[in-house]
Tab-separated table of C-alpha atoms in Angstrom:
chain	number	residue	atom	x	y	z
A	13	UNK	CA	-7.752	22.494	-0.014
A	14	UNK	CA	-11.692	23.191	0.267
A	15	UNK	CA	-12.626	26.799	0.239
A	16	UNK	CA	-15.175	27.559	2.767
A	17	UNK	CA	-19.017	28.214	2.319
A	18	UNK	CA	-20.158	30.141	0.253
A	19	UNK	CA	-21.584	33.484	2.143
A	20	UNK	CA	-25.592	32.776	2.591
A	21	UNK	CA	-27.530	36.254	1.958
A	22	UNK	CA	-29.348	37.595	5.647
A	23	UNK	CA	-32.648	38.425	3.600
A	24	UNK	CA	-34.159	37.180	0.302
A	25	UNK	CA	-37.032	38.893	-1.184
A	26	UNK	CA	-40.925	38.043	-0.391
A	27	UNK	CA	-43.645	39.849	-2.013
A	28	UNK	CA	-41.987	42.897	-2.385
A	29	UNK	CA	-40.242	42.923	0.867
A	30	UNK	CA	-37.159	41.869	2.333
A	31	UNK	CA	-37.174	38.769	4.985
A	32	UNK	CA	-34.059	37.857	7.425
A	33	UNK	CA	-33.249	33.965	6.983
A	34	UNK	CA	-33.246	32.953	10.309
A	35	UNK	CA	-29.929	31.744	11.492
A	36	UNK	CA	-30.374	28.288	11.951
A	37	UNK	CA	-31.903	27.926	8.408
A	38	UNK	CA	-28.266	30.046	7.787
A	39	UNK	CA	-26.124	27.517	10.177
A	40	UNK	CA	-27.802	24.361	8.133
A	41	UNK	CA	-27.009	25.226	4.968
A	42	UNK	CA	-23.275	26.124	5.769
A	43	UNK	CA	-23.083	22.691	7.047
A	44	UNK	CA	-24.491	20.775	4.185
A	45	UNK	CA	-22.455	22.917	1.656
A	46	UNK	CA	-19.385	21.866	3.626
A	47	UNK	CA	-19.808	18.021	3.625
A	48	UNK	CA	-20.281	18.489	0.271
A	49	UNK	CA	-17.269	20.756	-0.476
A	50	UNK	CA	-15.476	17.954	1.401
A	51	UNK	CA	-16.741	14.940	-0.642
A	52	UNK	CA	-14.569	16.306	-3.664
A	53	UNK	CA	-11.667	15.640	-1.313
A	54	UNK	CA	-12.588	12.517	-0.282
A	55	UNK	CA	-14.851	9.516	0.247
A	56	UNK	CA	-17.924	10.192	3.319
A	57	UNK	CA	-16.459	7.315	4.839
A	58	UNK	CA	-13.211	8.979	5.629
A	59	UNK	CA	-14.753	12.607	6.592
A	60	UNK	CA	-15.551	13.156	10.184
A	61	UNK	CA	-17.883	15.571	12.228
A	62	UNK	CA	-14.141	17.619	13.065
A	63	UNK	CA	-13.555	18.033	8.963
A	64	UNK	CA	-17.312	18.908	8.574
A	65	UNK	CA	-17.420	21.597	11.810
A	66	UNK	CA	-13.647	23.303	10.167
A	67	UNK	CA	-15.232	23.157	6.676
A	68	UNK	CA	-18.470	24.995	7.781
A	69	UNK	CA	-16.637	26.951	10.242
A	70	UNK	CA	-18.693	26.126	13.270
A	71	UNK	CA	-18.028	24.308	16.681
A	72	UNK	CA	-19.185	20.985	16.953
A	73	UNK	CA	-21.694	21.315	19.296
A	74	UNK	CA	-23.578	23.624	16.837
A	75	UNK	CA	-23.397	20.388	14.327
A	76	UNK	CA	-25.022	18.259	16.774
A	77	UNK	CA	-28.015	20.761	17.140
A	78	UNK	CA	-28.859	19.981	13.538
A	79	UNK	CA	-27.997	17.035	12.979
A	80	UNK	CA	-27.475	13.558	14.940
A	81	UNK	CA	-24.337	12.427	12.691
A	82	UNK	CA	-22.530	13.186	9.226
A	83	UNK	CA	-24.432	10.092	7.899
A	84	UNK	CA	-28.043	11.979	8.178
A	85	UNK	CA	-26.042	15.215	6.688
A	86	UNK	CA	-25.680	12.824	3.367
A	87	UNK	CA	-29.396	11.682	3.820
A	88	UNK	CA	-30.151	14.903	3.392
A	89	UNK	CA	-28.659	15.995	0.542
A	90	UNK	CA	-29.639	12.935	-0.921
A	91	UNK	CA	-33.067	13.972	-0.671
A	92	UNK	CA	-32.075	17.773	-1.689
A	93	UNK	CA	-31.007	16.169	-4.874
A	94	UNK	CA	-33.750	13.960	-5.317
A	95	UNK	CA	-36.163	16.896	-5.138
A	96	UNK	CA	-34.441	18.989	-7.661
A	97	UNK	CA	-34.916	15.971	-9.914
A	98	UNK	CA	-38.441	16.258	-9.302
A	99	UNK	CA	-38.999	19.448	-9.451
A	100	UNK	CA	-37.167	18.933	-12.986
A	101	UNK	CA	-39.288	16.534	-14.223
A	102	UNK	CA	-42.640	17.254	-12.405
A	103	UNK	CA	-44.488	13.939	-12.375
A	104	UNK	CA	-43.603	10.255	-12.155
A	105	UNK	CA	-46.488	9.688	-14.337
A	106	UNK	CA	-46.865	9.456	-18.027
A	107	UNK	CA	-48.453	13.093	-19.858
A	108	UNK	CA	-51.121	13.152	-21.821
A	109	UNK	CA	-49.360	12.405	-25.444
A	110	UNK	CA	-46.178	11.931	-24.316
A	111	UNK	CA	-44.733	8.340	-25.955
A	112	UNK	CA	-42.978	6.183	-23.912
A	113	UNK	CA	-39.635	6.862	-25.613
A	114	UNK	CA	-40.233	10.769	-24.727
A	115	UNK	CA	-41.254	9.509	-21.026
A	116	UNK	CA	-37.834	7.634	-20.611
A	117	UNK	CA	-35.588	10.625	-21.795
A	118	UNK	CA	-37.838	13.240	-19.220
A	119	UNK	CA	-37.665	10.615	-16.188
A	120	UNK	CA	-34.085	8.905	-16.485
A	121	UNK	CA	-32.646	11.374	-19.208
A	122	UNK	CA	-33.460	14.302	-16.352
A	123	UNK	CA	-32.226	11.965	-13.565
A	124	UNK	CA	-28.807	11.018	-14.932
A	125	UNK	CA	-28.212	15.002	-15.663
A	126	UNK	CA	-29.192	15.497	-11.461
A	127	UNK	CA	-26.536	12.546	-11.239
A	128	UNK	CA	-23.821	14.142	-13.271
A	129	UNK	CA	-24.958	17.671	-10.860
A	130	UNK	CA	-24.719	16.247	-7.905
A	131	UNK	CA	-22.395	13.169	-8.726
A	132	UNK	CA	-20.599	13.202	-5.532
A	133	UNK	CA	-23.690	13.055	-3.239
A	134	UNK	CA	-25.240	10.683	-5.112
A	135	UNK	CA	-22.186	8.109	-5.322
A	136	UNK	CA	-21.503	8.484	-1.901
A	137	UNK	CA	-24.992	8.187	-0.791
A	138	UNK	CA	-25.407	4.723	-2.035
A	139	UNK	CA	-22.460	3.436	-0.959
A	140	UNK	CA	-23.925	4.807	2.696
A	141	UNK	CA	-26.461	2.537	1.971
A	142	UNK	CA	-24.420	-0.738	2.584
A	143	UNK	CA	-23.357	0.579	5.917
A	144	UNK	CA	-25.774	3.388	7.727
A	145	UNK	CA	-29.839	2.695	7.969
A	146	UNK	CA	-30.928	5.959	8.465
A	147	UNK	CA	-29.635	6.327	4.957
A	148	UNK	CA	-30.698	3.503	3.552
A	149	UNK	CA	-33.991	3.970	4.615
A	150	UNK	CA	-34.104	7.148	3.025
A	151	UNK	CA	-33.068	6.190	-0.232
A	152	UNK	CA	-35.746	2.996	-0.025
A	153	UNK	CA	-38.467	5.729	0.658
A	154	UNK	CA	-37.671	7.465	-2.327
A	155	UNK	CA	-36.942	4.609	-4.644
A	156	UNK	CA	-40.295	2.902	-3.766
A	157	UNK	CA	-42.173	6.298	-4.243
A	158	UNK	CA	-40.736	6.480	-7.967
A	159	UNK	CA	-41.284	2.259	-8.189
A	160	UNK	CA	-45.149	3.093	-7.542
A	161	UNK	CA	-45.883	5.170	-9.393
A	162	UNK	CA	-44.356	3.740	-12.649
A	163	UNK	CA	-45.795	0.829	-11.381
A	164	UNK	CA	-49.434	1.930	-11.402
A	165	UNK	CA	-48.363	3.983	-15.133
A	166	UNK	CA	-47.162	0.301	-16.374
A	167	UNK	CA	-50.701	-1.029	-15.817
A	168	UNK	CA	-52.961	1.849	-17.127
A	169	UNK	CA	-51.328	1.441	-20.258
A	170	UNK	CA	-51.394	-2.231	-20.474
A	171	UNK	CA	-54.851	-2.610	-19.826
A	172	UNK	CA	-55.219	0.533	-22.240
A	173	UNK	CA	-53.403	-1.836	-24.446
A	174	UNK	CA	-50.327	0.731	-25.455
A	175	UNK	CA	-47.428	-1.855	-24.379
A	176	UNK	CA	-47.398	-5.652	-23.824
A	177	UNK	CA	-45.190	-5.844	-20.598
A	178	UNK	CA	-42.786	-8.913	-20.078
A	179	UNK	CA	-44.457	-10.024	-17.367
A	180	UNK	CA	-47.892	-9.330	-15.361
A	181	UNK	CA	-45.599	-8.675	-12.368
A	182	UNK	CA	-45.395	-5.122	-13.175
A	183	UNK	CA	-44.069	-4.178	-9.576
A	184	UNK	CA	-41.531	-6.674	-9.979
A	185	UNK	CA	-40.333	-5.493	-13.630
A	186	UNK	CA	-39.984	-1.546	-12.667
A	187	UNK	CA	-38.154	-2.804	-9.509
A	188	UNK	CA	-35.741	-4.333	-11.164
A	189	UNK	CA	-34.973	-1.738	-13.840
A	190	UNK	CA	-34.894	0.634	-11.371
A	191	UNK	CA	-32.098	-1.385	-9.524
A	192	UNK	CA	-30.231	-1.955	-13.053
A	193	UNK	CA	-30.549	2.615	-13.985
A	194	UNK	CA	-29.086	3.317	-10.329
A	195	UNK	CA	-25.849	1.157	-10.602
A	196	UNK	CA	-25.973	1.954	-14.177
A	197	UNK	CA	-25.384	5.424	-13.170
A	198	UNK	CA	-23.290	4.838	-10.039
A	199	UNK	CA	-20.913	3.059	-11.833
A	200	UNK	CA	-20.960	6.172	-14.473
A	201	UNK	CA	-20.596	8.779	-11.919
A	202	UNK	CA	-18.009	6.779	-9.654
A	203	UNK	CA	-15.442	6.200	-13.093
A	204	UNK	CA	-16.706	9.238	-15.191
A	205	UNK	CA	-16.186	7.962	-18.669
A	206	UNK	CA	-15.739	9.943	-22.012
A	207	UNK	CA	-19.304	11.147	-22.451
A	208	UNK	CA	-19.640	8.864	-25.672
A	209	UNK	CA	-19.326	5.840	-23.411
A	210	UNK	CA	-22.076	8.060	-20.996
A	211	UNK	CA	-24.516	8.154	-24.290
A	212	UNK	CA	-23.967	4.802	-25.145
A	213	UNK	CA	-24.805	3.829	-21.514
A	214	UNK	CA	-27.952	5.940	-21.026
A	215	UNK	CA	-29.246	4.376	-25.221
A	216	UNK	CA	-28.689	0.709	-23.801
A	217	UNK	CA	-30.468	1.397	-20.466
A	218	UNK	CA	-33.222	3.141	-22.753
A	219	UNK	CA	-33.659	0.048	-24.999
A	220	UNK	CA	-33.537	-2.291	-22.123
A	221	UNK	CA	-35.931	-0.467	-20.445
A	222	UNK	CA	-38.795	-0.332	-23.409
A	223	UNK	CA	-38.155	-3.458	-24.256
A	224	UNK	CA	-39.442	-4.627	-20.977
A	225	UNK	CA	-42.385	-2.535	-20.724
A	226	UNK	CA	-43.339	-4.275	-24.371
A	227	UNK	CA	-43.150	-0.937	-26.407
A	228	UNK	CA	-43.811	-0.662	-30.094
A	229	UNK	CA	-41.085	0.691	-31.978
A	230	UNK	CA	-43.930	3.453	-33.117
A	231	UNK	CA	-44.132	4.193	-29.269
């Protein structure tokens, strides 16, 4: 059984004063909390626009106002997710003093915890992107914008000479452990071991990951 939504408050306080939340901000939300109530039920494949409109408690022509189809409902609380994890973290890019080992755990540590949050949406949004293109090209927006930037941090500090890379092809290295930390933590989320086999997962990804970008064990 899925409860329903969670009441939304009318008003939320802005400098000092009280501001309605306009309806359709109101009729959004109840719809994206309900596809997500509904995931703990079952897989997105096997929920339709009926079980999202009874969940929310709207009619289904209201669902089409805000959205075109249940996929772009996951899109977007894919990107919701993603978001938080950024807000979490606050920059792709390596701080001032912060070692590499440090940058790993505030990156991927933080990500795997938004993961664990959110581990529904997140499974089910990249199985989505074997079969729906609106969400794959979603998550391959994201994913590139994260690729990029470690990219262009993988350089600075080569030619700073801080890490001896595995290869010159730094685009090509982040890509690929980028590819191996999402299944990594798909497969995590999607059998939800005993949280020992979770550490050990997240220290093996670490090493793998430093090793590659040619860190000192001092870094």
């Amino acid at each position: 059984m899925v409860s329903g939504p969670s009441p939304t408050p009318a008003s939320d306080a802005v400098d000092g004063r009280r501001r309605r939340i306009p309806k359709g901000e109101v009729q959004r939300q109840v719809i994206l909390d309900g596809f997500e109530g509904l995931l703990e039920q079952m897989p997105a494949s096997d929920i339709s626009v009926k079980d999202i409109t009874e969940a929310a408690g709207i009619k289904r022509p209201n669902f089409y106002f805000y959205f075109e189809s249940k996929n772009e409902v996951l899109g977007e609380l894919v990107g919701r997710a993603w978001d938080a994890w950024i807000d979490t973290v606050g920059s792709y890019h390596r701080r001032a003093g912060e070692s590499h080992s440090d940058y790993f755990d505030r990156l991927f540590g933080q990500s795997y915890a938004a993961w664990v949050e959110h581990d529904q949406v997140m499974v089910a949004g990249v199985q989505a992107t074997g079969y729906d293109d609106k969400v794959r090209s979603r998550w391959t927006e994201l994913v590139t914008g994260l690729n990029t930037h470690l990219a262009e941090q993988m350089g600075q500090d080569a030619e700073a000479g801080l890490i001896a890379p595995l290869s010159d092809d730094h685009g090509a290295i982040v890509d690929r452990l980028t590819d191996m930390i999402v299944m990594a933590f798909y497969q995590d989320r999607s059998l939800k071991p005993a949280e020992a086999e979770s550490a050990r997962m997240l220290a093996s990804i670490k090493a793998i990951w430093l090793g590659a970008w040619g860190v000192a064990d001092d870094r």
